[in-house]
GROMACS .gro file of C-alpha atoms in nm:
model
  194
    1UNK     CA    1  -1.615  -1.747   3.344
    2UNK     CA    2  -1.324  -1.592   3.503
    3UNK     CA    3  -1.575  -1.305   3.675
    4UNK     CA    4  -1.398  -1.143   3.813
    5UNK     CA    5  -1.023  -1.162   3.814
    6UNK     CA    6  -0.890  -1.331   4.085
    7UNK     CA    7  -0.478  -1.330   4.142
    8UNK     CA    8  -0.465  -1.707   4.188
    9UNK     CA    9  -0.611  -1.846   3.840
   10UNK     CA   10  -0.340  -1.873   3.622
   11UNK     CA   11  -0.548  -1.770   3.296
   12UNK     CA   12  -0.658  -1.471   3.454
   13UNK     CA   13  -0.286  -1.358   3.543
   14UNK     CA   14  -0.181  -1.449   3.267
   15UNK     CA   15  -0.375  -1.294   3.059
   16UNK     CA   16  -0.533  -1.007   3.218
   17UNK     CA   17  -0.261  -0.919   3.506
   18UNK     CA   18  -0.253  -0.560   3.539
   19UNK     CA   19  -0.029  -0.276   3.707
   20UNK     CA   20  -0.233  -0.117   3.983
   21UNK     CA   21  -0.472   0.187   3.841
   22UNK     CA   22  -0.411   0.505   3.861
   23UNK     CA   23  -0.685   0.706   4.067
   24UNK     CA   24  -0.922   0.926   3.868
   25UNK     CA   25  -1.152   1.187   3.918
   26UNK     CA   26  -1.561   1.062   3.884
   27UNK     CA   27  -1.735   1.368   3.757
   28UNK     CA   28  -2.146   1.344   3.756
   29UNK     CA   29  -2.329   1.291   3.469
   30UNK     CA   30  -2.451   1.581   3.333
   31UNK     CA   31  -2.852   1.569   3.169
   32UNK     CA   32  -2.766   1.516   2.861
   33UNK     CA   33  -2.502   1.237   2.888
   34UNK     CA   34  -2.826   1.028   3.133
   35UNK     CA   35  -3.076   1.189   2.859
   36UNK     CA   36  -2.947   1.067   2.541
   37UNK     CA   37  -2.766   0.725   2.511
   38UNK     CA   38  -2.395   0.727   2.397
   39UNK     CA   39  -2.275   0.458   2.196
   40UNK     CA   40  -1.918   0.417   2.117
   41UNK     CA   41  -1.744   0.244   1.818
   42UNK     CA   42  -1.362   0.179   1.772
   43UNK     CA   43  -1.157  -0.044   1.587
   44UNK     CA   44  -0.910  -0.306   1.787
   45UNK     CA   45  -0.676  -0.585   1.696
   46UNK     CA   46  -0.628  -0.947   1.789
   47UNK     CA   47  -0.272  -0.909   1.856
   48UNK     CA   48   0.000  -0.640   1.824
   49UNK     CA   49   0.137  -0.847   1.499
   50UNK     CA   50  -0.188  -0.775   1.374
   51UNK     CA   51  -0.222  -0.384   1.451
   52UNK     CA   52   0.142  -0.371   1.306
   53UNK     CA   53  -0.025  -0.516   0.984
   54UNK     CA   54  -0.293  -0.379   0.986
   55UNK     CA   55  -0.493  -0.714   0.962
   56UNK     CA   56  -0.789  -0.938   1.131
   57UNK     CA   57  -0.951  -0.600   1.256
   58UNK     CA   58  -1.206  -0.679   1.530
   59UNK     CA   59  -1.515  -0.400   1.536
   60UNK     CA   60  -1.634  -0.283   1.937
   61UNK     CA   61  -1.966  -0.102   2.012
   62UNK     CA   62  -1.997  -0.012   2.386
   63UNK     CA   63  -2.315   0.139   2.518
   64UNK     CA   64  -2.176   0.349   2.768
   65UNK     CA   65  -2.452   0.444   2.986
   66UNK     CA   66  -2.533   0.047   3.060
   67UNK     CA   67  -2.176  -0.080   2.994
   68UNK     CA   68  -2.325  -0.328   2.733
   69UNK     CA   69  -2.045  -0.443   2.460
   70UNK     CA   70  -2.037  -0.608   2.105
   71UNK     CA   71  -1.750  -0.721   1.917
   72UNK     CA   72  -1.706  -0.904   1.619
   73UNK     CA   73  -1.379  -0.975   1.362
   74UNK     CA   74  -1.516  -0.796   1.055
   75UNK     CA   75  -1.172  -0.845   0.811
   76UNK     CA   76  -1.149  -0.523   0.711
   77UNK     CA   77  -1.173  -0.156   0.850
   78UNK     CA   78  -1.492   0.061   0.678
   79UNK     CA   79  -1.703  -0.057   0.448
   80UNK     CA   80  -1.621  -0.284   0.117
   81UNK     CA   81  -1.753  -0.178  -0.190
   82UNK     CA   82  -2.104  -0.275  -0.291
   83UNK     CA   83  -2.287  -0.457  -0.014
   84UNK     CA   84  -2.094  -0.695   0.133
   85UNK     CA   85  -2.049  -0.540   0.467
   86UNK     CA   86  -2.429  -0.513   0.474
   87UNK     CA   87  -2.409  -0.770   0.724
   88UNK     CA   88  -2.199  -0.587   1.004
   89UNK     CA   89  -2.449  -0.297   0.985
   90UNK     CA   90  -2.780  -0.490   1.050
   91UNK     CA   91  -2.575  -0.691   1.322
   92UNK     CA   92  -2.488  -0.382   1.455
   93UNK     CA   93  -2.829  -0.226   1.434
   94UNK     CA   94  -3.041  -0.552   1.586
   95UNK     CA   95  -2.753  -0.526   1.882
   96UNK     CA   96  -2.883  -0.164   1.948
   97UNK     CA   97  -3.247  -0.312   1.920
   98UNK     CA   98  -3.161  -0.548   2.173
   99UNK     CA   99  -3.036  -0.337   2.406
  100UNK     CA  100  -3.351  -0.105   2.379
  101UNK     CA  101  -3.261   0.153   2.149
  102UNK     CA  102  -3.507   0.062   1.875
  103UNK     CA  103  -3.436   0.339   1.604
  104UNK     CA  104  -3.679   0.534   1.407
  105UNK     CA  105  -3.845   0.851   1.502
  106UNK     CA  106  -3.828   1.008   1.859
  107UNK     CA  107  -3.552   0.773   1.982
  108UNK     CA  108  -3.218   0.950   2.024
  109UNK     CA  109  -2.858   0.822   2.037
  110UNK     CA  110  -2.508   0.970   2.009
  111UNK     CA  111  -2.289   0.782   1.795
  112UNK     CA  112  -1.895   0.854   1.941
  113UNK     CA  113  -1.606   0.795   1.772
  114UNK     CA  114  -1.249   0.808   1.695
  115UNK     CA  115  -1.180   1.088   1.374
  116UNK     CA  116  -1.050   0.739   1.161
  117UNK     CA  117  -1.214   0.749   0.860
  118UNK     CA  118  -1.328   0.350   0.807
  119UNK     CA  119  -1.495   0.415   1.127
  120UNK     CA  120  -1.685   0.688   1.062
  121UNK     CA  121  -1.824   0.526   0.706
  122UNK     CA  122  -1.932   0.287   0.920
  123UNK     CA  123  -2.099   0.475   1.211
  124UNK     CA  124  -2.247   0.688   0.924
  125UNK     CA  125  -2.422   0.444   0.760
  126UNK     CA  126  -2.558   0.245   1.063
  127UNK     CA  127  -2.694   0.592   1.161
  128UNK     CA  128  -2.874   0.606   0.834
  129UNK     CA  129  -2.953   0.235   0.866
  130UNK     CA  130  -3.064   0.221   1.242
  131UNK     CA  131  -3.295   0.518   1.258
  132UNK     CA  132  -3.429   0.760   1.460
  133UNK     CA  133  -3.243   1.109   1.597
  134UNK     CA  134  -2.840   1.020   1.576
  135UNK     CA  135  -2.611   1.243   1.702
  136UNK     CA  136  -2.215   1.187   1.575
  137UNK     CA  137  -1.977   1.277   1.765
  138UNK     CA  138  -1.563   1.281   1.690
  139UNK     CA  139  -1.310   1.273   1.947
  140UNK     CA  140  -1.032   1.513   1.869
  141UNK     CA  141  -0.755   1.408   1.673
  142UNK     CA  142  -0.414   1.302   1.916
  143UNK     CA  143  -0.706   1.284   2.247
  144UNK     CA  144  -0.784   0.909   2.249
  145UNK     CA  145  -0.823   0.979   2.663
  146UNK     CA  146  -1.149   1.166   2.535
  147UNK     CA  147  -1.241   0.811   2.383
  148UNK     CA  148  -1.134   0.644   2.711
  149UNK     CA  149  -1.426   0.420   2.755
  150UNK     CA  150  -1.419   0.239   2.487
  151UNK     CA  151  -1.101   0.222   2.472
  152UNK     CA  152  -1.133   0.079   2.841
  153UNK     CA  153  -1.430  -0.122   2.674
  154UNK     CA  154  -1.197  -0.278   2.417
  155UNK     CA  155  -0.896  -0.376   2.657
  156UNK     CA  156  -1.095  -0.579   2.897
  157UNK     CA  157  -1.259  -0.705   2.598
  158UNK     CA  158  -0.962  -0.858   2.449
  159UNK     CA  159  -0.771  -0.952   2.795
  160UNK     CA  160  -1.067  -1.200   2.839
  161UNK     CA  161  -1.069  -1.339   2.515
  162UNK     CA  162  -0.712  -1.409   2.595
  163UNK     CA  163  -0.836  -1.570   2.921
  164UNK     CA  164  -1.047  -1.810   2.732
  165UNK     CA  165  -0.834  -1.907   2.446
  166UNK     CA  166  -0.564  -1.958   2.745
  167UNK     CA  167  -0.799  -2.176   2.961
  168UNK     CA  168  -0.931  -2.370   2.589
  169UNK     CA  169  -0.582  -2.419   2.460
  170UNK     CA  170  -0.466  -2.610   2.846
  171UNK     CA  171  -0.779  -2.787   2.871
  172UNK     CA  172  -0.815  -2.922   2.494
  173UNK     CA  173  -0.422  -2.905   2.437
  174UNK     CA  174  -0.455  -2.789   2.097
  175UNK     CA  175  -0.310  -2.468   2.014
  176UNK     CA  176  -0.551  -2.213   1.834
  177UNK     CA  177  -0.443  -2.054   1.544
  178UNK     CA  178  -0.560  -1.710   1.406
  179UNK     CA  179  -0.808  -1.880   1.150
  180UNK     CA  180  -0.953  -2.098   1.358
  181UNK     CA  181  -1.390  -2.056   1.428
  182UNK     CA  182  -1.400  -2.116   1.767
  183UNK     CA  183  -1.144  -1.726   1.789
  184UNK     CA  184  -1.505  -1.609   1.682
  185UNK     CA  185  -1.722  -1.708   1.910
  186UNK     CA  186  -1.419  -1.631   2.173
  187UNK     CA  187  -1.461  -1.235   2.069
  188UNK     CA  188  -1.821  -1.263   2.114
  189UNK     CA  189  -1.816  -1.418   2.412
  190UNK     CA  190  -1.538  -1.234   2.564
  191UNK     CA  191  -1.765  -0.913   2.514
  192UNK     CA  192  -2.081  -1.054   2.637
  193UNK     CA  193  -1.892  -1.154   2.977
  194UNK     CA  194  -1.859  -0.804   3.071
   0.00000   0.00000   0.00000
């Protein structure tokens, strides 16, 4: 599974090889943050061709009290006209189901966010979808440290994914391309891991 890195696989060097981190600062919870779950949403990209492009967006929640992540490719950023992003939201809303946040009166979450305005259609309308008592909250425009953990969230996310398509593409020599299936189950997978 490539849990956790280790300096001598070449897929994990190769694909998630890292400068040493800078120390920070860990500041206690306060009552609210342990109180009311925070769930985090941001928009990533398969590749830097991609983000230039703006194309094959891939959609990250992150529960950030349990570390718990879900990311799918969605296609687009927001929310189509008519229903045909229906899907993402009840995907999004059984994934907060499964992780025990079940919606509908008495439950509360916060809903966090980058100010980008596909993303908060979306995190507006799961909201309304999901249930219950849902805070929103925006990070400040220019701050994306204030977003750091899902940021964080969506780094590792992809840096396995590349791990795996790396490890698939030696052992099956075949070389993925962007459209191929098996890139979605990769995402999903890549989350789950961590």
């Amino acid at each position: 599974t490539h849990l956790p890195y280790r300096d001598w696989c070449e897929h994990c060097v190769r694909s998630r090889g890292r400068n040493h981190a800078h120390g920070q600062v860990k500041r206690d919870k306060d009552e609210y943050d342990i109180r009311v779950p925070r769930i985090s949403f941001d928009y990533f990209f398969m590749s830097v061709e991609d983000g230039n492009a703006n194309t094959n967006p891939l959609s990250l929640m992150l529960d950030e009290n349990t570390g718990a992540r879900w990311m799918r490719a969605v296609g687009q950023k927001g929310l189509a006209e008519g229903e045909s992003m229906l899907w993402l939201l009840k995907e999004m809303s059984t994934e907060l189901m499964a992780w025990g946040h079940q919606g509908g009166p008495g439950n509360a979450l916060v809903f966090k966010s980058d100010g980008e305005s596909s993303i908060i259609k979306v995190v507006t309308k799961l909201a309304q979808l999901h249930g219950g008592t849902v805070h929103c909250e925006r990070s400040p425009v220019g701050e994306s440290a204030s977003n750091g953990a899902v940021e964080e969230a969506g780094k590792t996310t992809r840096e396995m994914m590349k791990v795996l398509k790396s490890q698939l593409e030696i052992k099956s020599g075949v070389e993925l391309q962007q459209d191929d299936a098996i890139l979605h189950w990769l995402i999903r997978w890549a989350a789950i891991l961590y």
